[in-house]
Amino acid sequence: MKTIFLVTSLLILCLPLKSQPGFENYHTRNDFFITSPGAMKLGLYGYDNPALLNFVTDFNLKFAWSDQYGFFNRRGIFLATPSFGIMPQIGFSVVNHSEEEKRVTDFKLSTAYGTETFGIGASFNIPARDIEYFDRKHYFTIGTVYRPSRYLSLGLIGTSVTNFKHYEGVIDLAVRPFGSENLTVFGDYALRNDMKLFDGQWSTGVAVKALPGIRLTGRYFSNNMFTAGIGFSLGNIGIATQGGFGNNFKYSHNTYVVRVGSYERNIHDEKFSNPKNYAGISLKKPMRYLKYQYFDDANTLWDKLELIDAVAKNARFGGIVINTSGMKINHNMLWELREQLKKFRETGKKVVVFIDNADMNTYHFASIADIIIMHPYGQVNLPGYMKGNIYLGNMLEKIGIGFKEFRYHEYKSGFEPLSSDRMSDADLKQHQKMVDNLYNLVKEDIMFSREFTEEEYEKLVNEIFYFTAEAAEQHGLVDRLGRWSDVDDIIEDVVGYEMTILEDDRLQRFLRRTDYNWGRKPKIAVVYAEGFCDMETGMKARSLAKDIKKAREDQNIKAIVLRVESPGGSTLAIDIIAEELRKAREKKPVVVSQGSVAASGGYWLSMYSDAIVTTPGTMTGSIGVITGWMYDDGIKEKLGYTTDIVKKGEFADLGFGIPVPILNMPLLDRTFTEKEERVIENMLTNTYERFINEIAEARDKEYDDIEAISRGRVWSGNHAKKIGLVDTLGGLQTAINIAAAKADIDMEEGYQIVEYPEPELFSFSGLITFIISRIIDIESPETTKNPLAQYLQFLNMHNAKPLPVLPVEYMYYYFH
């Protein structure tokens, strides 16, 4: 990019020929604007420096006029459009003025391309009316602008007639000492090819943002003229004017500008706004970490967290309304959204939640609201929490499939569902602890939010549990009854003034605000390690390691947040990802955010970080390894299979087996010998000891301290914090905040989130569903495979290998 900038600069500034101009000089062309082009905002949308179009993100229109030679004598319209897909930004302008009692109209078309810090653009001008009389010719402009940081903007502009006989080059430099719009010092220098190097025309000046939406400017020119101006932003509309003065402060003329387009901060909305808008958010669609780029209506966790934060910071909103009808979001994500809403309420704004059929998780989420509105025919079901497993040991025995479990730690119950018919005492103990933790977490939150005593809460759950709408209102579970269509009327009745609920595209347009900061914001990479730890399936270790490497090598990425959502898996896959995390930590902060499940191999990944952030309900820990062996124990004969082999090597036949159609996987032909079992035992013991040692080193603890809380035991996030396995309780937003602090990112400057893996374009099934959903109201189908099938296929692929992995029921917990 620097090479492009230098080459373009040479082309613009090397102007050797001498002759009379065929176009207006730079300062005359741009007399509508109150600073040099790159100093403030977007210039004249490509009319002055076409490269500035690169930074246009919305439709914008300006109308400007000057009274220098008579009121409304010189006037112009300037239009800018944002990019669409592969289409770049486009600018179009029409300028009309008088010359020697003749009207001249110039048309200019501009476009630009670039990055967050660099833009290059071109424009072509077509003059009309008496072209030959005024010696005005078709001309074009090439411009560049480079904004390497929030403190500096450098622009270069070159203009030439089409026969290359008349040239002009311009340097446009602006500096922001404080890195913001509060103060901008600028200057420019224009040199035509009929001038000597030091005979060019120049100007210098200053722009001050006195208050939000109020800007003061002053500019001095080399011909002893100066201008003083003021601009006001009214949100999507802006007005500005400047007065021109000659020698001895003699008044010369006024210029006026009216803008319509992108929303800008203004003193009314920032200081005196009377917020009567509520943001309406529907949580009906599935919620994932990533979605396809096209034809995917799913919500993502980060988008919703960011949306709630944006509404909280926008003075034009007095509250937020959330529709939970049809919501299917796991408890952990709901907890994170609830925490974001808790921070939202701290701003003094209202949270309103609409429910119809609410279970424990939905009601726990809704309880954070100031006002809970319930459908008159809805219901609330508060039975508490339970956790159960399905055990396949007896079934496998009956159909002739044997399963050999290698388990040396009492809590490492990963294969119990395949080897047993009930919970072991250790597994029952840890499961009960997890259920108790979740129950108490929800209980404390609801009691605090709804001001229930413990006795009142226990009665609601353990004596009544099922509530019609009327009963829910009587017991204080909800505040009002009404349908979604009645929500705005109910809120108006509560708050005492008329309000408007903004949803979907209208909400996004209302939230979009333009801050004209320079340079690129520092980036934080959020990398999702999701699913089984496997090489080609699940989190796809090879591909994920490349993503981490990409984030590590990108100098614009200042920190990495690894979101772990995994029950574990292959040690080889874990090590490939872990190695990239180790390398990344040497260059920038790495913070782990644990999702619903980050245990066993998922915890192994977590420890290669500067901080581990977990939620109170996260399943983590399960430090240990296990393996198992599925083999033929009679099913071959029942299906009519026979096998025969020849071999050389005592263990050569270990991997040989038969295909099982129902399970869609091969089944091994025999179990282990005693000698082979000793080999497996040594392998598991060595892997376990390595696991403990690495955690002890990462957590700065002794081996015995870690071993005492390991042995495969699963811990809730709350307990993991108490015993030192994690550092902080919080969600993805908390982890990002910690990463920003460790990277010394200025929170006033802000940051940009980039997510990995890069989302795929679309899925065929998603495309079909998307099309049909536009005709009839249907939900997107679940794209996740059956967890039990995934589990069995994964285990069979890794027969007799040491696996830091959880039982199948944790996959159900994650996916559902």
PDB file of C-alpha atoms in Angstrom, residues 75-263:
ATOM      1  CA  ARG A  75     -24.003  26.778  -6.265  1.00  0.00           C
ATOM      2  CA  GLY A  76     -23.407  23.056  -6.198  1.00  0.00           C
ATOM      3  CA  ILE A  77     -24.947  19.688  -5.372  1.00  0.00           C
ATOM      4  CA  PHE A  78     -22.710  16.888  -4.107  1.00  0.00           C
ATOM      5  CA  LEU A  79     -23.854  13.268  -3.694  1.00  0.00           C
ATOM      6  CA  ALA A  80     -22.062  10.236  -2.239  1.00  0.00           C
ATOM      7  CA  THR A  81     -23.180   6.609  -2.138  1.00  0.00           C
ATOM      8  CA  PRO A  82     -21.651   3.795  -0.050  1.00  0.00           C
ATOM      9  CA  SER A  83     -20.224   0.632  -1.563  1.00  0.00           C
ATOM     10  CA  PHE A  84     -22.534  -2.276  -2.413  1.00  0.00           C
ATOM     11  CA  GLY A  85     -20.925  -5.694  -2.662  1.00  0.00           C
ATOM     12  CA  ILE A  86     -18.136  -5.361  -5.216  1.00  0.00           C
ATOM     13  CA  MET A  87     -19.318  -1.895  -6.230  1.00  0.00           C
ATOM     14  CA  PRO A  88     -17.117   0.893  -4.823  1.00  0.00           C
ATOM     15  CA  GLN A  89     -18.291   4.197  -3.411  1.00  0.00           C
ATOM     16  CA  ILE A  90     -19.573   6.659  -6.019  1.00  0.00           C
ATOM     17  CA  GLY A  91     -19.659  10.447  -5.941  1.00  0.00           C
ATOM     18  CA  PHE A  92     -21.532  12.775  -8.275  1.00  0.00           C
ATOM     19  CA  SER A  93     -21.548  16.566  -8.300  1.00  0.00           C
ATOM     20  CA  VAL A  94     -23.062  19.416 -10.286  1.00  0.00           C
ATOM     21  CA  VAL A  95     -21.622  22.941  -9.888  1.00  0.00           C
ATOM     22  CA  ASN A  96     -23.163  25.950 -11.592  1.00  0.00           C
ATOM     23  CA  HIS A  97     -21.828  29.509 -11.624  1.00  0.00           C
ATOM     24  CA  SER A  98     -21.435  32.651 -13.739  1.00  0.00           C
ATOM     25  CA  GLU A  99     -18.387  33.705 -15.672  1.00  0.00           C
ATOM     26  CA  GLU A 100     -18.484  36.945 -17.672  1.00  0.00           C
ATOM     27  CA  GLU A 101     -22.290  36.939 -17.574  1.00  0.00           C
ATOM     28  CA  LYS A 102     -22.403  33.355 -18.837  1.00  0.00           C
ATOM     29  CA  ARG A 103     -23.657  30.366 -16.858  1.00  0.00           C
ATOM     30  CA  VAL A 104     -21.289  27.387 -16.681  1.00  0.00           C
ATOM     31  CA  THR A 105     -22.223  23.970 -15.354  1.00  0.00           C
ATOM     32  CA  ASP A 106     -19.652  21.327 -14.431  1.00  0.00           C
ATOM     33  CA  PHE A 107     -20.542  17.657 -13.939  1.00  0.00           C
ATOM     34  CA  LYS A 108     -18.155  15.365 -12.077  1.00  0.00           C
ATOM     35  CA  LEU A 109     -18.267  11.618 -11.453  1.00  0.00           C
ATOM     36  CA  SER A 110     -15.952  10.127  -8.825  1.00  0.00           C
ATOM     37  CA  THR A 111     -15.113   6.757  -7.313  1.00  0.00           C
ATOM     38  CA  ALA A 112     -12.631   5.395  -4.791  1.00  0.00           C
ATOM     39  CA  TYR A 113     -11.220   2.227  -3.340  1.00  0.00           C
ATOM     40  CA  GLY A 114      -9.017   1.460  -0.355  1.00  0.00           C
ATOM     41  CA  THR A 115      -8.620   0.265   3.202  1.00  0.00           C
ATOM     42  CA  GLU A 116      -9.298   1.716   6.630  1.00  0.00           C
ATOM     43  CA  THR A 117      -6.123   3.804   6.412  1.00  0.00           C
ATOM     44  CA  PHE A 118      -5.551   4.387   2.703  1.00  0.00           C
ATOM     45  CA  GLY A 119      -7.777   5.466  -0.177  1.00  0.00           C
ATOM     46  CA  ILE A 120      -7.168   6.093  -3.840  1.00  0.00           C
ATOM     47  CA  GLY A 121      -9.769   7.669  -6.081  1.00  0.00           C
ATOM     48  CA  ALA A 122     -10.399   9.218  -9.466  1.00  0.00           C
ATOM     49  CA  SER A 123     -12.919  11.633 -10.911  1.00  0.00           C
ATOM     50  CA  PHE A 124     -13.790  12.906 -14.352  1.00  0.00           C
ATOM     51  CA  ASN A 125     -15.198  16.372 -15.018  1.00  0.00           C
ATOM     52  CA  ILE A 126     -17.395  17.367 -17.967  1.00  0.00           C
ATOM     53  CA  PRO A 127     -18.012  21.117 -18.332  1.00  0.00           C
ATOM     54  CA  ALA A 128     -21.073  22.303 -20.244  1.00  0.00           C
ATOM     55  CA  ARG A 129     -22.143  25.573 -21.930  1.00  0.00           C
ATOM     56  CA  ASP A 130     -19.664  27.633 -23.967  1.00  0.00           C
ATOM     57  CA  ILE A 131     -16.709  25.380 -23.254  1.00  0.00           C
ATOM     58  CA  GLU A 132     -14.525  26.861 -25.961  1.00  0.00           C
ATOM     59  CA  TYR A 133     -15.387  30.445 -25.022  1.00  0.00           C
ATOM     60  CA  PHE A 134     -14.118  29.987 -21.507  1.00  0.00           C
ATOM     61  CA  ASP A 135     -11.267  27.697 -22.516  1.00  0.00           C
ATOM     62  CA  ARG A 136     -12.731  25.079 -20.135  1.00  0.00           C
ATOM     63  CA  LYS A 137     -11.891  21.524 -20.987  1.00  0.00           C
ATOM     64  CA  HIS A 138     -12.646  18.022 -19.821  1.00  0.00           C
ATOM     65  CA  TYR A 139     -10.334  17.185 -16.979  1.00  0.00           C
ATOM     66  CA  PHE A 140      -9.745  14.384 -14.505  1.00  0.00           C
ATOM     67  CA  THR A 141      -8.452  14.154 -10.944  1.00  0.00           C
ATOM     68  CA  ILE A 142      -6.518  11.434  -9.178  1.00  0.00           C
ATOM     69  CA  GLY A 143      -6.287  11.580  -5.418  1.00  0.00           C
ATOM     70  CA  THR A 144      -4.879   9.622  -2.519  1.00  0.00           C
ATOM     71  CA  VAL A 145      -5.323   9.950   1.210  1.00  0.00           C
ATOM     72  CA  TYR A 146      -3.311   8.204   3.893  1.00  0.00           C
ATOM     73  CA  ARG A 147      -4.433   8.111   7.518  1.00  0.00           C
ATOM     74  CA  PRO A 148      -1.989   5.846   9.352  1.00  0.00           C
ATOM     75  CA  SER A 149      -3.266   6.839  12.776  1.00  0.00           C
ATOM     76  CA  ARG A 150      -5.901   8.973  14.443  1.00  0.00           C
ATOM     77  CA  TYR A 151      -3.413  11.860  14.565  1.00  0.00           C
ATOM     78  CA  LEU A 152      -2.473  12.358  10.899  1.00  0.00           C
ATOM     79  CA  SER A 153      -4.135  12.711   7.495  1.00  0.00           C
ATOM     80  CA  LEU A 154      -2.097  13.232   4.335  1.00  0.00           C
ATOM     81  CA  GLY A 155      -3.769  13.804   0.975  1.00  0.00           C
ATOM     82  CA  LEU A 156      -2.326  14.222  -2.514  1.00  0.00           C
ATOM     83  CA  ILE A 157      -4.426  15.480  -5.412  1.00  0.00           C
ATOM     84  CA  GLY A 158      -3.468  15.713  -9.059  1.00  0.00           C
ATOM     85  CA  THR A 159      -5.682  17.336 -11.715  1.00  0.00           C
ATOM     86  CA  SER A 160      -5.089  17.436 -15.470  1.00  0.00           C
ATOM     87  CA  VAL A 161      -6.964  18.211 -18.667  1.00  0.00           C
ATOM     88  CA  THR A 162      -7.360  15.221 -20.926  1.00  0.00           C
ATOM     89  CA  ASN A 163      -4.661  16.320 -23.373  1.00  0.00           C
ATOM     90  CA  PHE A 164      -2.182  16.559 -20.452  1.00  0.00           C
ATOM     91  CA  LYS A 165      -1.224  20.177 -21.247  1.00  0.00           C
ATOM     92  CA  HIS A 166      -2.386  21.652 -17.953  1.00  0.00           C
ATOM     93  CA  TYR A 167      -1.670  20.162 -14.525  1.00  0.00           C
ATOM     94  CA  GLU A 168      -2.065  20.972 -10.885  1.00  0.00           C
ATOM     95  CA  GLY A 169      -0.771  19.138  -7.815  1.00  0.00           C
ATOM     96  CA  VAL A 170      -1.922  19.592  -4.227  1.00  0.00           C
ATOM     97  CA  ILE A 171      -0.613  18.460  -0.861  1.00  0.00           C
ATOM     98  CA  ASP A 172      -3.225  18.402   1.913  1.00  0.00           C
ATOM     99  CA  LEU A 173      -1.946  17.824   5.462  1.00  0.00           C
ATOM    100  CA  ALA A 174      -3.982  17.746   8.689  1.00  0.00           C
ATOM    101  CA  VAL A 175      -2.982  16.929  12.246  1.00  0.00           C
ATOM    102  CA  ARG A 176      -5.125  16.124  15.294  1.00  0.00           C
ATOM    103  CA  PRO A 177      -2.922  16.634  18.378  1.00  0.00           C
ATOM    104  CA  PHE A 178      -5.371  14.849  20.684  1.00  0.00           C
ATOM    105  CA  GLY A 179      -6.389  12.137  18.220  1.00  0.00           C
ATOM    106  CA  SER A 180      -9.991  13.336  17.938  1.00  0.00           C
ATOM    107  CA  GLU A 181     -12.178  15.891  16.175  1.00  0.00           C
ATOM    108  CA  ASN A 182     -11.840  18.252  19.132  1.00  0.00           C
ATOM    109  CA  LEU A 183      -8.899  20.001  17.461  1.00  0.00           C
ATOM    110  CA  THR A 184      -7.647  19.744  13.868  1.00  0.00           C
ATOM    111  CA  VAL A 185      -4.808  21.833  12.443  1.00  0.00           C
ATOM    112  CA  PHE A 186      -4.566  21.757   8.658  1.00  0.00           C
ATOM    113  CA  GLY A 187      -2.806  23.234   5.664  1.00  0.00           C
ATOM    114  CA  ASP A 188      -2.587  22.706   1.912  1.00  0.00           C
ATOM    115  CA  TYR A 189      -0.301  23.750  -0.924  1.00  0.00           C
ATOM    116  CA  ALA A 190      -1.360  23.889  -4.599  1.00  0.00           C
ATOM    117  CA  LEU A 191       1.127  24.149  -7.460  1.00  0.00           C
ATOM    118  CA  ARG A 192       0.243  24.459 -11.149  1.00  0.00           C
ATOM    119  CA  ASN A 193       2.611  23.492 -13.881  1.00  0.00           C
ATOM    120  CA  ASP A 194       2.996  27.138 -14.950  1.00  0.00           C
ATOM    121  CA  MET A 195       4.364  28.054 -11.490  1.00  0.00           C
ATOM    122  CA  LYS A 196       7.746  27.792  -9.893  1.00  0.00           C
ATOM    123  CA  LEU A 197       8.126  25.461  -6.954  1.00  0.00           C
ATOM    124  CA  PHE A 198       7.696  28.128  -4.267  1.00  0.00           C
ATOM    125  CA  ASP A 199       5.101  30.229  -6.100  1.00  0.00           C
ATOM    126  CA  GLY A 200       2.149  27.972  -5.300  1.00  0.00           C
ATOM    127  CA  GLN A 201      -0.963  28.947  -3.396  1.00  0.00           C
ATOM    128  CA  TRP A 202      -1.475  27.741   0.157  1.00  0.00           C
ATOM    129  CA  SER A 203      -3.814  27.946   3.092  1.00  0.00           C
ATOM    130  CA  THR A 204      -3.648  26.966   6.739  1.00  0.00           C
ATOM    131  CA  GLY A 205      -6.210  26.858   9.473  1.00  0.00           C
ATOM    132  CA  VAL A 206      -7.788  25.213  12.457  1.00  0.00           C
ATOM    133  CA  ALA A 207     -11.077  23.393  13.160  1.00  0.00           C
ATOM    134  CA  VAL A 208     -12.430  23.028  16.692  1.00  0.00           C
ATOM    135  CA  LYS A 209     -15.306  20.847  17.846  1.00  0.00           C
ATOM    136  CA  ALA A 210     -16.584  23.166  20.561  1.00  0.00           C
ATOM    137  CA  LEU A 211     -19.500  20.925  21.564  1.00  0.00           C
ATOM    138  CA  PRO A 212     -21.037  17.749  20.119  1.00  0.00           C
ATOM    139  CA  GLY A 213     -22.240  18.783  16.662  1.00  0.00           C
ATOM    140  CA  ILE A 214     -20.830  22.316  16.799  1.00  0.00           C
ATOM    141  CA  ARG A 215     -17.630  23.087  14.879  1.00  0.00           C
ATOM    142  CA  LEU A 216     -15.743  26.354  14.563  1.00  0.00           C
ATOM    143  CA  THR A 217     -13.236  26.939  11.749  1.00  0.00           C
ATOM    144  CA  GLY A 218     -10.733  29.542  10.693  1.00  0.00           C
ATOM    145  CA  ARG A 219      -8.589  29.498   7.537  1.00  0.00           C
ATOM    146  CA  TYR A 220      -5.938  31.868   6.199  1.00  0.00           C
ATOM    147  CA  PHE A 221      -4.921  31.989   2.506  1.00  0.00           C
ATOM    148  CA  SER A 222      -1.677  33.034   0.858  1.00  0.00           C
ATOM    149  CA  ASN A 223      -3.451  35.924  -0.928  1.00  0.00           C
ATOM    150  CA  ASN A 224      -4.150  37.501   2.498  1.00  0.00           C
ATOM    151  CA  MET A 225      -7.780  36.394   2.606  1.00  0.00           C
ATOM    152  CA  PHE A 226      -9.208  34.466   5.514  1.00  0.00           C
ATOM    153  CA  THR A 227     -12.464  32.758   6.393  1.00  0.00           C
ATOM    154  CA  ALA A 228     -14.261  32.068   9.651  1.00  0.00           C
ATOM    155  CA  GLY A 229     -17.074  29.549   9.864  1.00  0.00           C
ATOM    156  CA  ILE A 230     -19.386  27.587  12.082  1.00  0.00           C
ATOM    157  CA  GLY A 231     -21.179  24.291  11.490  1.00  0.00           C
ATOM    158  CA  PHE A 232     -24.089  22.652  13.291  1.00  0.00           C
ATOM    159  CA  SER A 233     -25.096  19.012  13.207  1.00  0.00           C
ATOM    160  CA  LEU A 234     -28.728  18.157  13.875  1.00  0.00           C
ATOM    161  CA  GLY A 235     -28.309  14.400  13.545  1.00  0.00           C
ATOM    162  CA  ASN A 236     -29.062  13.387   9.971  1.00  0.00           C
ATOM    163  CA  ILE A 237     -29.070  17.036   8.884  1.00  0.00           C
ATOM    164  CA  GLY A 238     -26.243  19.538   9.126  1.00  0.00           C
ATOM    165  CA  ILE A 239     -25.817  23.214   8.260  1.00  0.00           C
ATOM    166  CA  ALA A 240     -22.683  25.320   8.022  1.00  0.00           C
ATOM    167  CA  THR A 241     -21.718  28.820   6.977  1.00  0.00           C
ATOM    168  CA  GLN A 242     -18.503  30.766   6.660  1.00  0.00           C
ATOM    169  CA  GLY A 243     -17.642  34.382   6.004  1.00  0.00           C
ATOM    170  CA  GLY A 244     -14.822  35.450   3.717  1.00  0.00           C
ATOM    171  CA  PHE A 245     -12.672  38.479   4.450  1.00  0.00           C
ATOM    172  CA  GLY A 246      -9.975  40.317   2.490  1.00  0.00           C
ATOM    173  CA  ASN A 247      -7.304  42.825   3.429  1.00  0.00           C
ATOM    174  CA  ASN A 248      -8.002  44.921   6.513  1.00  0.00           C
ATOM    175  CA  PHE A 249     -10.729  42.444   7.549  1.00  0.00           C
ATOM    176  CA  LYS A 250     -12.991  43.686   4.773  1.00  0.00           C
ATOM    177  CA  TYR A 251     -16.015  41.441   4.392  1.00  0.00           C
ATOM    178  CA  SER A 252     -16.142  39.668   1.043  1.00  0.00           C
ATOM    179  CA  HIS A 253     -18.834  37.007   0.920  1.00  0.00           C
ATOM    180  CA  ASN A 254     -20.614  34.166   2.662  1.00  0.00           C
ATOM    181  CA  THR A 255     -20.793  30.457   1.830  1.00  0.00           C
ATOM    182  CA  TYR A 256     -23.631  28.201   3.001  1.00  0.00           C
ATOM    183  CA  VAL A 257     -23.829  24.392   3.152  1.00  0.00           C
ATOM    184  CA  VAL A 258     -26.745  22.077   3.958  1.00  0.00           C
ATOM    185  CA  ARG A 259     -26.113  18.346   4.449  1.00  0.00           C
ATOM    186  CA  VAL A 260     -28.518  15.399   4.595  1.00  0.00           C
ATOM    187  CA  GLY A 261     -27.348  11.851   5.236  1.00  0.00           C
ATOM    188  CA  SER A 262     -25.536   9.844   7.878  1.00  0.00           C
ATOM    189  CA  TYR A 263     -26.310  10.510  11.511  1.00  0.00           C
TER     190      TYR A 263
END
